[in-house]
Structures are given as C-alpha cells and as structure tokens.
Tab-separated table of C-alpha atoms and ligand atoms in Angstrom:
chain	number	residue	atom	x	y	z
A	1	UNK	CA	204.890	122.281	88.177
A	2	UNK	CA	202.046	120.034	89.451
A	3	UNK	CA	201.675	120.156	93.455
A	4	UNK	CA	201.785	116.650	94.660
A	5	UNK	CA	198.541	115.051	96.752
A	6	UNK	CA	199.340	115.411	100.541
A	7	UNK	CA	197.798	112.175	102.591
A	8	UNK	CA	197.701	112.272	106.671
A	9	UNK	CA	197.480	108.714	107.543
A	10	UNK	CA	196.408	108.119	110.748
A	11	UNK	CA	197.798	105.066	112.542
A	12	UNK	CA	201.272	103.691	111.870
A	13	UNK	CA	200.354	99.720	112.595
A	14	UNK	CA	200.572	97.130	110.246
A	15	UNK	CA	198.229	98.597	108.476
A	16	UNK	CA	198.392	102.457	108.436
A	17	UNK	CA	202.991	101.971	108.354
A	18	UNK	CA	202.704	99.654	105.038
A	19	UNK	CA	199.726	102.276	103.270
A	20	UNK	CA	201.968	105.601	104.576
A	21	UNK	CA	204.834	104.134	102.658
A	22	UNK	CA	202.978	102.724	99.842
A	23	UNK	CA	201.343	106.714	99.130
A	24	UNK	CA	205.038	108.284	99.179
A	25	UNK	CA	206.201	106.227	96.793
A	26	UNK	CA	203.448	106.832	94.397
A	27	UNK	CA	204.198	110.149	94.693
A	28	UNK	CA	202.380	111.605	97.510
A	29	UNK	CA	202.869	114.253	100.487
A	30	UNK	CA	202.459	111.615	103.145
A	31	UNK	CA	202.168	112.755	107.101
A	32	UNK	CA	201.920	109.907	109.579
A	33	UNK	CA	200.433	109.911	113.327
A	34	UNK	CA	200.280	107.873	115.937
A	35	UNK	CA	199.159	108.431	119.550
A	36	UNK	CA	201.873	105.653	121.057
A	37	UNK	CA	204.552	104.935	118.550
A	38	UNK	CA	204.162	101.758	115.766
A	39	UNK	CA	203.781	99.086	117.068
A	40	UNK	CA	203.691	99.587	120.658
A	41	UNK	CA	201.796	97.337	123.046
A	42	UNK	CA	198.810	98.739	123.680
A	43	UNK	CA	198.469	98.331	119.321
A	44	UNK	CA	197.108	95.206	117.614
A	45	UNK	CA	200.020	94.950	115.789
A	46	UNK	CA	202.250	95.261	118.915
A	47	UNK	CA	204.161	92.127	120.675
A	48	UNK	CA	206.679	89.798	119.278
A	49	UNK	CA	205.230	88.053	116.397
A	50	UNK	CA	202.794	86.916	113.618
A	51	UNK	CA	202.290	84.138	111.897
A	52	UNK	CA	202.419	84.202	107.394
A	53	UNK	CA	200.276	81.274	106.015
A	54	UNK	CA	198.337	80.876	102.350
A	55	UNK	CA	196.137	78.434	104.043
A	56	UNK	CA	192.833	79.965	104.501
A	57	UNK	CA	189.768	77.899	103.442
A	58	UNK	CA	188.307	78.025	100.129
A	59	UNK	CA	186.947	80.746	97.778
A	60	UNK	CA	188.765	83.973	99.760
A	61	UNK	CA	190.816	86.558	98.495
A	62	UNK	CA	193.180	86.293	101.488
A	63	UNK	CA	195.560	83.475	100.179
A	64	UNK	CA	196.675	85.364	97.192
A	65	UNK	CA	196.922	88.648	98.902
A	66	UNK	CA	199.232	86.383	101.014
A	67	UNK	CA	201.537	85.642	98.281
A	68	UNK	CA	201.790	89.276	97.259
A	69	UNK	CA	202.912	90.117	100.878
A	70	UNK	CA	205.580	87.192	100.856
A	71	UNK	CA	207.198	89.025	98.175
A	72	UNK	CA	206.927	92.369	99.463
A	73	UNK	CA	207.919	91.237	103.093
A	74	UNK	CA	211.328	89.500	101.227
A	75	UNK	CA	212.299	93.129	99.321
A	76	UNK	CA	212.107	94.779	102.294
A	77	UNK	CA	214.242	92.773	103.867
A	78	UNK	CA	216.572	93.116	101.584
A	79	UNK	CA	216.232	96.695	101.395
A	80	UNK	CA	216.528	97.387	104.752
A	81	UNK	CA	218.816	94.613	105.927
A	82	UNK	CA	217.493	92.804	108.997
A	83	UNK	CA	215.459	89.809	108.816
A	84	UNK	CA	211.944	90.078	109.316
A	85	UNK	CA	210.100	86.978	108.499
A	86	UNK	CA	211.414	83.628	110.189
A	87	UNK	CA	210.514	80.982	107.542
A	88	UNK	CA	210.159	78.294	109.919
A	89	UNK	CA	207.236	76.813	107.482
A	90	UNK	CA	204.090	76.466	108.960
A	91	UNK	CA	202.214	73.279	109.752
A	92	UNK	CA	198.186	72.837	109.810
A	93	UNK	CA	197.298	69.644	112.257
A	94	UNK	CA	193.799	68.036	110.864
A	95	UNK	CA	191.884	66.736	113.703
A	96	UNK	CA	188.279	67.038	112.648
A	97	UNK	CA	186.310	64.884	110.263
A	98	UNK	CA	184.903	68.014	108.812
A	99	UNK	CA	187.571	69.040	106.942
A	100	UNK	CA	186.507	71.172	104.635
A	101	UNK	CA	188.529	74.350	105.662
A	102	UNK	CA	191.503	72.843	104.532
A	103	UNK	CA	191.231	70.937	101.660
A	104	UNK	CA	189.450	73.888	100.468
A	105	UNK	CA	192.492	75.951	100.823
A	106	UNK	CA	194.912	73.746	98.478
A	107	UNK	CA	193.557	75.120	95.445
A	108	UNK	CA	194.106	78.452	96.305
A	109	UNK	CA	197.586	77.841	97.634
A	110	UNK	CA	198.522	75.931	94.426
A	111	UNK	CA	196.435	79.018	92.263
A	112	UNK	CA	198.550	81.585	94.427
A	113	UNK	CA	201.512	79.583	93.860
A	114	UNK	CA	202.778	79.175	97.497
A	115	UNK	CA	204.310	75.883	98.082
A	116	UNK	CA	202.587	73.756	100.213
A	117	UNK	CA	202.860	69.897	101.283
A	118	UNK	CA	199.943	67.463	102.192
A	119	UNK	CA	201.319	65.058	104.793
A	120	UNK	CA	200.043	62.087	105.864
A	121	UNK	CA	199.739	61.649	109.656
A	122	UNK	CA	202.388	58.818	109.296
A	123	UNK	CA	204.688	61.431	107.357
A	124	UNK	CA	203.919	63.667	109.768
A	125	UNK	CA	205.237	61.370	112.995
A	126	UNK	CA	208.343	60.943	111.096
A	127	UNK	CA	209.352	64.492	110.556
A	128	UNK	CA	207.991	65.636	114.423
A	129	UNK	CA	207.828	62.803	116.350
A	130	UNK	CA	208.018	66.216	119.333
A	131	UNK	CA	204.084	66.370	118.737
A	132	UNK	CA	201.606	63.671	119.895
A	133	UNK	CA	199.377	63.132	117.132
A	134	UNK	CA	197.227	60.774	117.965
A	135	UNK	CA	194.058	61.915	116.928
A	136	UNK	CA	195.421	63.957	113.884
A	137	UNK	CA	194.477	62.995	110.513
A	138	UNK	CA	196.400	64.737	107.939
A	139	UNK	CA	198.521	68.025	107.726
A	140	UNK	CA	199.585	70.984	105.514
A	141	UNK	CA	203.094	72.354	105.729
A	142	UNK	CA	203.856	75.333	104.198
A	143	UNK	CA	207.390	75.659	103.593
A	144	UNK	CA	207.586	79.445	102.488
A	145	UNK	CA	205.650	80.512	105.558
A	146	UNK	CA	206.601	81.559	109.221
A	147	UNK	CA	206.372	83.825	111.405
A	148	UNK	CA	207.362	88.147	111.261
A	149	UNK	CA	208.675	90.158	113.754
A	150	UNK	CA	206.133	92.464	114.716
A	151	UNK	CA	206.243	95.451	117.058
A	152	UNK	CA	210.067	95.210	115.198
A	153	UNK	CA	208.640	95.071	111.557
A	154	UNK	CA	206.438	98.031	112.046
A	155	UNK	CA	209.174	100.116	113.391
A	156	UNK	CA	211.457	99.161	110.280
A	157	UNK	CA	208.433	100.374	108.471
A	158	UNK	CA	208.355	104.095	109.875
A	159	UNK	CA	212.146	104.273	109.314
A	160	UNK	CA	212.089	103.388	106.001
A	161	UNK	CA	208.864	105.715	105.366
A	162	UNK	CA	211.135	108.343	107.058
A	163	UNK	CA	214.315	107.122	104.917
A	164	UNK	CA	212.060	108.077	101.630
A	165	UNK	CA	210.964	111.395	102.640
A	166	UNK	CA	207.772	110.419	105.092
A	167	UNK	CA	207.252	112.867	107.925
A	168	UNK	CA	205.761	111.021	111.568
A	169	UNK	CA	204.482	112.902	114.593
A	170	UNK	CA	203.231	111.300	118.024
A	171	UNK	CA	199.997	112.869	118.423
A	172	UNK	CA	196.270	111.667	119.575
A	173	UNK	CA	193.555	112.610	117.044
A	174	UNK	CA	190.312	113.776	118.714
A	175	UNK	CA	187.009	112.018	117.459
A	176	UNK	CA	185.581	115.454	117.717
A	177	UNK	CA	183.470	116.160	114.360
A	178	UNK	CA	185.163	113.811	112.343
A	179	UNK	CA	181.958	111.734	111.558
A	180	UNK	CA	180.451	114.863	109.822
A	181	UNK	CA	183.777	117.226	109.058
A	182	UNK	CA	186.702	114.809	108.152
A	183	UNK	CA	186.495	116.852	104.918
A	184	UNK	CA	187.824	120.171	106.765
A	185	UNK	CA	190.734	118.203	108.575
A	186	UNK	CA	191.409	116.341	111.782
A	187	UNK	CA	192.332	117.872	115.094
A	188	UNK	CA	194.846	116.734	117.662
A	189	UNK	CA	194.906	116.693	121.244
A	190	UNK	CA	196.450	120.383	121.905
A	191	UNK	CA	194.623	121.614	119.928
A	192	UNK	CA	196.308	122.049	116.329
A	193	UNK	CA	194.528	121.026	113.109
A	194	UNK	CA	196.038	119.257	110.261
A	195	UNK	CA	194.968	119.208	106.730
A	196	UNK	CA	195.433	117.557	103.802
A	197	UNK	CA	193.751	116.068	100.257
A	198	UNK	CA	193.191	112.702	101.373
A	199	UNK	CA	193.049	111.061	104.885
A	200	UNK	CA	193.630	107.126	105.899
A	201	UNK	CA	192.297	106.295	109.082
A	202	UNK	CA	194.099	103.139	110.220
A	203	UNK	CA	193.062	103.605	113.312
A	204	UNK	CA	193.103	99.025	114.451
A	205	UNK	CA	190.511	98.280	117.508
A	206	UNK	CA	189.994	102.324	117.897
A	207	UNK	CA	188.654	102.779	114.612
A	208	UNK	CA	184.590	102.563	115.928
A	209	UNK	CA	185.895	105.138	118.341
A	210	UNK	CA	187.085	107.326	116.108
A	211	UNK	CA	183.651	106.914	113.716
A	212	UNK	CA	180.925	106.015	116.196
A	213	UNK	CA	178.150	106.299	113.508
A	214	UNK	CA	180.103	105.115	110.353
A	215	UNK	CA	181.875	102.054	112.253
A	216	UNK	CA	180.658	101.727	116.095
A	217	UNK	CA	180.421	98.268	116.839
A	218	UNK	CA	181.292	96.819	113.455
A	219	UNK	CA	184.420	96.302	115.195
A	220	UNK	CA	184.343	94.782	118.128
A	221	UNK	CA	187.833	94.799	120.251
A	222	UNK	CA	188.446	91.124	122.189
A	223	UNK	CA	191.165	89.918	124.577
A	224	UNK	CA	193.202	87.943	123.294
A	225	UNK	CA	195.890	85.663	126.021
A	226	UNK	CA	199.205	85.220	124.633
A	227	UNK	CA	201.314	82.602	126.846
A	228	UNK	CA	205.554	81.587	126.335
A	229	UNK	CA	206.941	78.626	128.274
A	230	UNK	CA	210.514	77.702	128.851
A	231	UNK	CA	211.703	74.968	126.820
A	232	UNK	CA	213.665	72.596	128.635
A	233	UNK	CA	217.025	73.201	129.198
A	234	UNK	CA	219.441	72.353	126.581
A	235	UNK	CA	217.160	70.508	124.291
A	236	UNK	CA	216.276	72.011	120.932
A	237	UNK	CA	212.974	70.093	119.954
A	238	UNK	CA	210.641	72.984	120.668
A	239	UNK	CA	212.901	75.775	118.875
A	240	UNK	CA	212.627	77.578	115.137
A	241	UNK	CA	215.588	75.192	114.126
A	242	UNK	CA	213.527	72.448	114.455
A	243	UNK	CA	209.595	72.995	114.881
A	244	UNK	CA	207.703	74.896	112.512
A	245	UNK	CA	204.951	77.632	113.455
A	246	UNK	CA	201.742	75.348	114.148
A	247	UNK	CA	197.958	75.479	113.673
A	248	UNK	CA	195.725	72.946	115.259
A	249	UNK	CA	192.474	73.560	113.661
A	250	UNK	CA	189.893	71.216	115.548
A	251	UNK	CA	186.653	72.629	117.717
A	252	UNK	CA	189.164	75.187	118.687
A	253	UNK	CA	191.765	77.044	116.909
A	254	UNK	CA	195.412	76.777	118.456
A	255	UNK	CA	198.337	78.204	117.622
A	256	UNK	CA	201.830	78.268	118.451
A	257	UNK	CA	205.213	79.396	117.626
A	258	UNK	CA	208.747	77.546	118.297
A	259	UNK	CA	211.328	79.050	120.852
A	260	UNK	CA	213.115	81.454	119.145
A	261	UNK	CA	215.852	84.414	119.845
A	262	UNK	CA	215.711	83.489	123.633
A	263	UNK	CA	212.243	83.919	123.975
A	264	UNK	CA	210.093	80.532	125.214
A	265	UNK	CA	207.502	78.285	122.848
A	266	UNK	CA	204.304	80.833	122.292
A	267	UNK	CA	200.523	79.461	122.281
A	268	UNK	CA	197.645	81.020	121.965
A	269	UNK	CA	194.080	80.497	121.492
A	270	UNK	CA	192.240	81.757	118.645
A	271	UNK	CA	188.640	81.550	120.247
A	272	UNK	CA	187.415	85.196	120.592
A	273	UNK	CA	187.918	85.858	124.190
A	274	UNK	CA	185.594	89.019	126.351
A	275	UNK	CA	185.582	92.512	124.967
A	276	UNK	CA	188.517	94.559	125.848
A	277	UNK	CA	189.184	98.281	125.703
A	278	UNK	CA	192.751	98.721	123.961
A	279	UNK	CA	193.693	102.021	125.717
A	280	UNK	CA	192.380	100.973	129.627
A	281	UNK	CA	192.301	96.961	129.546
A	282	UNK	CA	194.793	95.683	131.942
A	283	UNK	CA	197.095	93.307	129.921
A	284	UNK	CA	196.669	90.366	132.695
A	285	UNK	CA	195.816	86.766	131.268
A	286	UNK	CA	192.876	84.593	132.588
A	287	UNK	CA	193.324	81.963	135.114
A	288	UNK	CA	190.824	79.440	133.047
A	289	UNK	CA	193.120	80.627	130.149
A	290	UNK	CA	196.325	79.236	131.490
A	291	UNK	CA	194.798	75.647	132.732
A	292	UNK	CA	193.061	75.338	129.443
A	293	UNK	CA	196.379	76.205	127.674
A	294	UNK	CA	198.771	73.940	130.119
A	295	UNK	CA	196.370	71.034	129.612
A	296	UNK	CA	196.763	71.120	125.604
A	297	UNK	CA	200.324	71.720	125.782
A	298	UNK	CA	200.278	68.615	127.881
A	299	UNK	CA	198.377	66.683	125.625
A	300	UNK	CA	199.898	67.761	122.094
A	301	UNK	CA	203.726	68.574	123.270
A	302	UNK	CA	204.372	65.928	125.924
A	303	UNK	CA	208.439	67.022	126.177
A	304	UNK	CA	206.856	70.578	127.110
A	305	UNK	CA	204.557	69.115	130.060
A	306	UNK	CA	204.886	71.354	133.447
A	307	UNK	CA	207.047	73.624	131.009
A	308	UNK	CA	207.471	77.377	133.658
A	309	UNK	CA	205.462	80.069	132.221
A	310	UNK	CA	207.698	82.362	131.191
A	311	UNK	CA	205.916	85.384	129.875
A	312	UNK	CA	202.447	86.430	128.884
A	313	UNK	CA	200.759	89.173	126.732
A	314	UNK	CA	197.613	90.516	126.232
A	315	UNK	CA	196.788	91.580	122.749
A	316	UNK	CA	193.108	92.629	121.198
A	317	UNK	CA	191.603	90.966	117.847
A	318	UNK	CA	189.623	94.159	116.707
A	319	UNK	CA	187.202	92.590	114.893
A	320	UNK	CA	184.419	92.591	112.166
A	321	UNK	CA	181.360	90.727	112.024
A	322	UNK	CA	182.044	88.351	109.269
A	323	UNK	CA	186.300	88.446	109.766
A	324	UNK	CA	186.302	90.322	106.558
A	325	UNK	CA	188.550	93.500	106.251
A	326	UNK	CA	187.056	97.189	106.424
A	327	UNK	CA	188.496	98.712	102.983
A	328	UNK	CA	186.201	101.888	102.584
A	329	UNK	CA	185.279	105.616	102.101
A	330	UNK	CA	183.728	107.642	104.339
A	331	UNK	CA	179.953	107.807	103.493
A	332	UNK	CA	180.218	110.909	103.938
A	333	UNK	CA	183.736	112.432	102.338
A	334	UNK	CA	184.971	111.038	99.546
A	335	UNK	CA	188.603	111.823	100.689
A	336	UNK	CA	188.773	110.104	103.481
A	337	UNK	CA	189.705	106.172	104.091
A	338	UNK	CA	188.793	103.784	106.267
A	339	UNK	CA	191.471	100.643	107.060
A	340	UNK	CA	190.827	98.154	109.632
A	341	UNK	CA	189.078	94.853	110.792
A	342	UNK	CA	192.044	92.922	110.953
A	343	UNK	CA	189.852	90.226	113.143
A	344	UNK	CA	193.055	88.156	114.426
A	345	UNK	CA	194.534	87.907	110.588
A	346	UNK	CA	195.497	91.271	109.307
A	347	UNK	CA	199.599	91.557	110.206
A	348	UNK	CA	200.600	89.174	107.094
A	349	UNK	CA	199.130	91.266	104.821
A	350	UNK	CA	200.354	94.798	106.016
A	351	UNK	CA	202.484	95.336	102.810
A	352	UNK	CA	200.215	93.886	100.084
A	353	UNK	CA	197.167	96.149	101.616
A	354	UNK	CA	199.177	99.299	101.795
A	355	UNK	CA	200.353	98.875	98.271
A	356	UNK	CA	196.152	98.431	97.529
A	357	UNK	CA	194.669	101.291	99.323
A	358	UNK	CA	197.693	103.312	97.920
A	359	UNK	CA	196.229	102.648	94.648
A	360	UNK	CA	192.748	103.401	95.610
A	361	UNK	CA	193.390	106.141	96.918
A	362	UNK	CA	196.025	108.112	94.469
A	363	UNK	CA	193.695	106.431	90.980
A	364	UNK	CA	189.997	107.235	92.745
A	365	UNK	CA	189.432	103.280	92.603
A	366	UNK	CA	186.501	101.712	94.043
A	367	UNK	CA	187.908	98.966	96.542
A	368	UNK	CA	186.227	95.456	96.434
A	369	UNK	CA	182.761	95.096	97.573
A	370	UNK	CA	184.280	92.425	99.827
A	371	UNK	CA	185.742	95.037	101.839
A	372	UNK	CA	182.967	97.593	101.673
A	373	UNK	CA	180.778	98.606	104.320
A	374	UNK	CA	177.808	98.412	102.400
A	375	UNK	CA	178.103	94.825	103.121
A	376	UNK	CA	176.851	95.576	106.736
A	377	UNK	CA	173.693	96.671	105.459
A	378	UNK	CA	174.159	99.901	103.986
A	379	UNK	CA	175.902	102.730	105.260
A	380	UNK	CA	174.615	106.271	106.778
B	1	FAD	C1	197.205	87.951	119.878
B	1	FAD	C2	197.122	88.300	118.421
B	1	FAD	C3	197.594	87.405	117.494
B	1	FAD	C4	197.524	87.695	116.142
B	1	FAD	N1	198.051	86.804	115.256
B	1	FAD	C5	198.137	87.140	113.959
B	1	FAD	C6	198.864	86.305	113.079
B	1	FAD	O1	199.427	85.303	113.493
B	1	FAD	N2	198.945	86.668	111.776
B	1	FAD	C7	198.357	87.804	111.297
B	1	FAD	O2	198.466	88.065	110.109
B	1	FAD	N3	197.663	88.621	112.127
B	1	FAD	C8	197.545	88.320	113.435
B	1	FAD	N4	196.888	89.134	114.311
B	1	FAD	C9	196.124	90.287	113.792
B	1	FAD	C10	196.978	91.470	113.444
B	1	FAD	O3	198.023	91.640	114.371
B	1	FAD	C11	196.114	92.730	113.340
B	1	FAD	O4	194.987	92.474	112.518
B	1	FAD	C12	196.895	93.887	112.751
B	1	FAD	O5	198.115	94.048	113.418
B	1	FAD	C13	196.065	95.154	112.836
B	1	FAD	O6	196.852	96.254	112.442
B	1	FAD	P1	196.224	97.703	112.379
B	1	FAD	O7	197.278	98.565	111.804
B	1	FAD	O8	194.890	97.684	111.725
B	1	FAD	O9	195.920	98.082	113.913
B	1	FAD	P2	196.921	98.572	115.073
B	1	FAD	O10	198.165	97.820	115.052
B	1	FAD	O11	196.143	98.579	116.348
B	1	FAD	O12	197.277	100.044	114.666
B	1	FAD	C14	196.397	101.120	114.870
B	1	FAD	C15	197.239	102.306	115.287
B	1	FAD	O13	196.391	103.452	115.333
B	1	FAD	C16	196.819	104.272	116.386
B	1	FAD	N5	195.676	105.106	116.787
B	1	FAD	C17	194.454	104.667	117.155
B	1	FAD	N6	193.662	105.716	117.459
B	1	FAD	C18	194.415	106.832	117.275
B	1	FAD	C19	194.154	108.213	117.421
B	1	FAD	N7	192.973	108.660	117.827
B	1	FAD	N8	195.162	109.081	117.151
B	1	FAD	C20	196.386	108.644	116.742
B	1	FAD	N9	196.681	107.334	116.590
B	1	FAD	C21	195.705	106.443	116.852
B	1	FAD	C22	197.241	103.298	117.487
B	1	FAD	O14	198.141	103.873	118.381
B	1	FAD	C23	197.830	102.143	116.683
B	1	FAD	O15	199.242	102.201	116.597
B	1	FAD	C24	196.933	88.894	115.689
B	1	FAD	C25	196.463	89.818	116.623
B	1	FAD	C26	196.561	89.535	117.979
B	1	FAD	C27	196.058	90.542	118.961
C-alpha cells in the first residue's frame, strides 16, 4: 500500500488553518503548529472580524478568488453548524472624482458572478438616510458580502481539521537553519525536530523572521488601530439588522462594521500605520488615531457623534510591497512553501487559498507568477 505524503504546516491562521485542512483531505499526513493557538490576538487573523467583498479594482485575480471563498465559507457553515459569515452586504461610498478603482471592479464582480448593485447617491439616501452623504457620488452594494467571524472562524477551522483526522501541537518553531536546511526538518523550541515530505510556512507578519534572507523585509508588519463605539441606547440604526459593512474609499480608506452580537459599531483606518513587532508591540491605539477617527464618525454618522469608545484593538497588516500575496517555494528546497502577505486583505480568502496551495503542493504545480517571489527581483 502507498504511504501517504506527510505535510507540517506551520501556522494555523487564516491562512496556514484553511491549507492544513485543504492537504488532509487530498489525502495527506497533515501536522499543524502554532506558537499561540489560531487565531489568537497577537495573530493577523486574530480579533472579531473581517470584512468579504468582490470589489477590488480592475484586472486582479482577487475578486474571483473571492467568489470561490463565498462558497467554501457557506459549506462550512453548513458542515459545521454555526454561522460564520454575517451577510450584512457591503456598501462602497464614492467620494473621489477619480474613480477608477471602482468602476473598474464591476466587470470583475459581474465576470465572478457576485451580485452587486450600483446606487445612485439619491438611492443611496433613501435606503441609509443614517449616513451623511453629502459629498458622495455613487455606491456599490454587495448583497452576498459581509463580514466573518474571525479569531472564531479559525478556531472552527482547527476543529474541523482535527474532526478529519488533522493532528495540532502548540509549539514555537526556531528560525535556526531553516533558510539553508528546511529540507532536513524544522526544530521547535525544546528542542525536538519534526519532519516531514513537504512543509507550509504560514507563518502571517513573522514570516521575514522566520526566512530573513528569502523574505526579510518583503513583509513589512504595520499597526493597525481598531476602534468600537457604543451605539446609542435603544436605537438600531447603527446595527447588522440595519447597516451594512461600509467602505469609504476617498484620499483615505475607511472602514466600518455595524453593531453586532453586543459588541459596538467598528472603524478603522486602512492607511498603513508605523511598523509594529507582532510578538512585543503593545496593543495600545494612537491618540491622533482616535481624534482623526471621532472626527469622521462625526462627519459621516451624525446619530453616532460623541458615541463612548467602547473597545479598541491593535492588529498588524503584514505586508508586501505591491499588496500582492507571497505564494512560493523556497529557493532553496523544493518541498517547502511559503504563504503570506496578506497586506490588510488576506482573511476572505483563507478557504479558496488553502484549497490552491493544497493543490500545488500535493500535484508539484507551479503557483502564479503573480504570487511568486521572483517578482521582487529575483530570488537568492
Ligand atoms: C486590523 C485588520 C483588519 C483587517 N481587515 C481585513 C478584512 O476586512 N478582510 C480581509 O480579508 N482581511 C483583512 N485583514 C487581513 C487578514 O486578517 C490577514 O491578511 C490574514 O488574517 C493573515 O493570515 P495569516 O494566516 O497569513 O497570518 P496570521 O493570522 O498572523 O497567522 C500566522 C500564524 O503563524 C503562527 N506563527 C508565526 N511564527 C511562528 C513560529 N515561529 N512557530 C509557530 N507558529 C508561528 C502565529 O502564531 C500565527 O497564528 C485585516 C487585518 C488586520 C490586522
């Protein structure tokens, strides 16, 4: 009888979770390891939520890889019986002239075949007259799209991979020698060594770390300010009932989510903020951050003016020069994966990359040059 593959993956985020279970069911030995747990704070996948939208400019490969991870986010709900995804439908607010971003992304929503809506800014007063839109000139709503459960999806994740015959340890892999042995295994704090045929790293913001030569600062880990205010008491504008998820794409990028299961109305700002270290950084939010945040919240949510902060998080974008995922070998050992660069947009598409490296890495495929790192200029 044939021996199956064995994989370690290393990292049990949104990335490294989806790819473990993706390799068992194509038939491999999978071991998973993580140094905190999936999903846990210090992670890039960690925290409450994530937003799922097909609107992403034009000519990308992101808006149909969104598609494929609606579907796979749905069976898994089903499969595992808890409700992941909140399909609040997601709304884009045009404010600039230049706005080539997204009417660029309709084709590819209506090629991908996720539903979308182009609103008028009249329509768009109608259906939430709780936003001031004053200076907006058109929208997108996306009616399939939302927002996931994070830190909770990637936990389903391991349980499921452990449901179908996965095995997980919590355990810190040492950067020792991997750049030039990853061939002859990985070693974990303690001291033990694990081996397999193939290795994942899925390593998020640590991945440069981890490969200092190979990745180094093609990842770069920001701060990233995550604020919740109260909603005000008894009134239901601002919650998932009645607001969709919202992006407010003018000479910055904010974002926000509606109240929802207790918690307040998130915003955050998309703007790369200082770099961060994701095991030392202290998880405090800026000062500026807050004002800046209060006085758009102000502006654009008037019922939500002098709203208490409730809550804040500090999470880290870990990410690549030109946003695009890092989908690669090793230069240097054919066996081993690299999976990361999630640059502030990778959580959507946990399920749809795991089922892709998977694939690349049970058939021997080559992975889009897109994704390679010979795009940076050639690799060592
Ligand atoms: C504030 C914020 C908002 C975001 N909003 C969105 C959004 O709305 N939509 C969206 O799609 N994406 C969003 N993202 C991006 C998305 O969350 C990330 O791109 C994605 O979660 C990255 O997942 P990952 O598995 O690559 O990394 P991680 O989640 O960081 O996972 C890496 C794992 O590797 C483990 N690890 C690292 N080093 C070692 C080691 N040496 N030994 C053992 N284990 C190790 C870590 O413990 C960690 O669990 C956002 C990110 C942030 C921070």
């Amino acid at each position: 009888m044939k021996t199956k593959s064995s994989v370690l993956v290393v990292g049990a985020g949104a990335f490294g979770g989806w790819t473990a279970l993706s390799l068992l069911r194509l038939g491999a030995r999978v071991t998973l390891i993580d140094a905190w747990g999936p999903g846990s704070l210090r992670s890039s996948s960690g925290g409450e939520s994530r937003i799922i939208r097909g609107t992403y400019g034009p000519s990308q490969p992101y808006t149909k890889m969104t598609a494929r991870a609606l579907q796979l986010w749905v069976e898994h709900e089903k499969r595992w019986q808890m409700q992941l995804l909140h399909r609040t439908g997601v709304l884009w607010l045009v404010t600039a002239e230049q706005d080539q971003f997204e009417r660029g992304s309709l084709p590819c929503l209506r090629e991908a075949g996720i539903a979308y809506q182009e609103l008028s800014a009249t329509e768009l007063r109608r259906r939430w007259p709780q936003i001031h839109l004053e200076d907006v000139r058109w929208g997108i709503y996306e009616p399939d799209g939302g927002f996931l459960r994070a830190q909770l999806a990637c936990q389903a994740v391991v349980k499921g991979f452990l449901g179908e015959g996965g095995e997980y340890q919590q355990a810190f892999v040492l950067a020792d020698e991997l750049e030039s042995g990853v061939r002859n295994g990985v070693t974990v704090l303690g001291g033990s060594k694990l081996r397999a045929d193939h290795y994942v790293f899925a390593c998020g913001p640590w991945l440069g770390k981890l490969f200092p030569q190979t990745i180094g600062n093609r990842i770069r880990s920001t701060k990233q300010d995550v604020f919740f205010f109260g909603t005000p008491a008894g009134n239901e504008s601002f919650a998932e009932q009645n607001l969709p998820v919202w992006a407010d794409h003018g000479d910055r990028f904010l974002y926000g989510m509606p109240a929802s299961d207790g918690r307040g109305f998130k915003i955050a700002d998309d703007t790369r903020g200082p770099i961060f270290d994701p095991t030392s950084g202290e998880r405090t939010v800026s000062a500026e951050g807050l004002k800046m945040i209060r006085d758009y919240v102000a502006f654009r949510f008037p019922g939500m003016k002098d709203a208490p902060l409730i809550e804040t998080r500090v999470c880290q974008y870990e990410n690549t020069p030109d946003n695009h995922f890092i989908i690669d070998r090793h230069p240097r050992a054919a066996n081993a994966w690299l999976l990361g660069g999630g640059s502030g947009h990778g959580f959507k598409h946990g399920p749809a990359l795991g089922e892709m490296l998977a694939e690349l890495v049970m058939e021997g495929k080559d992975p889009d040059p897109l994704f390679r790192l010979a795009r940076f200029g050639g690799t060592r």
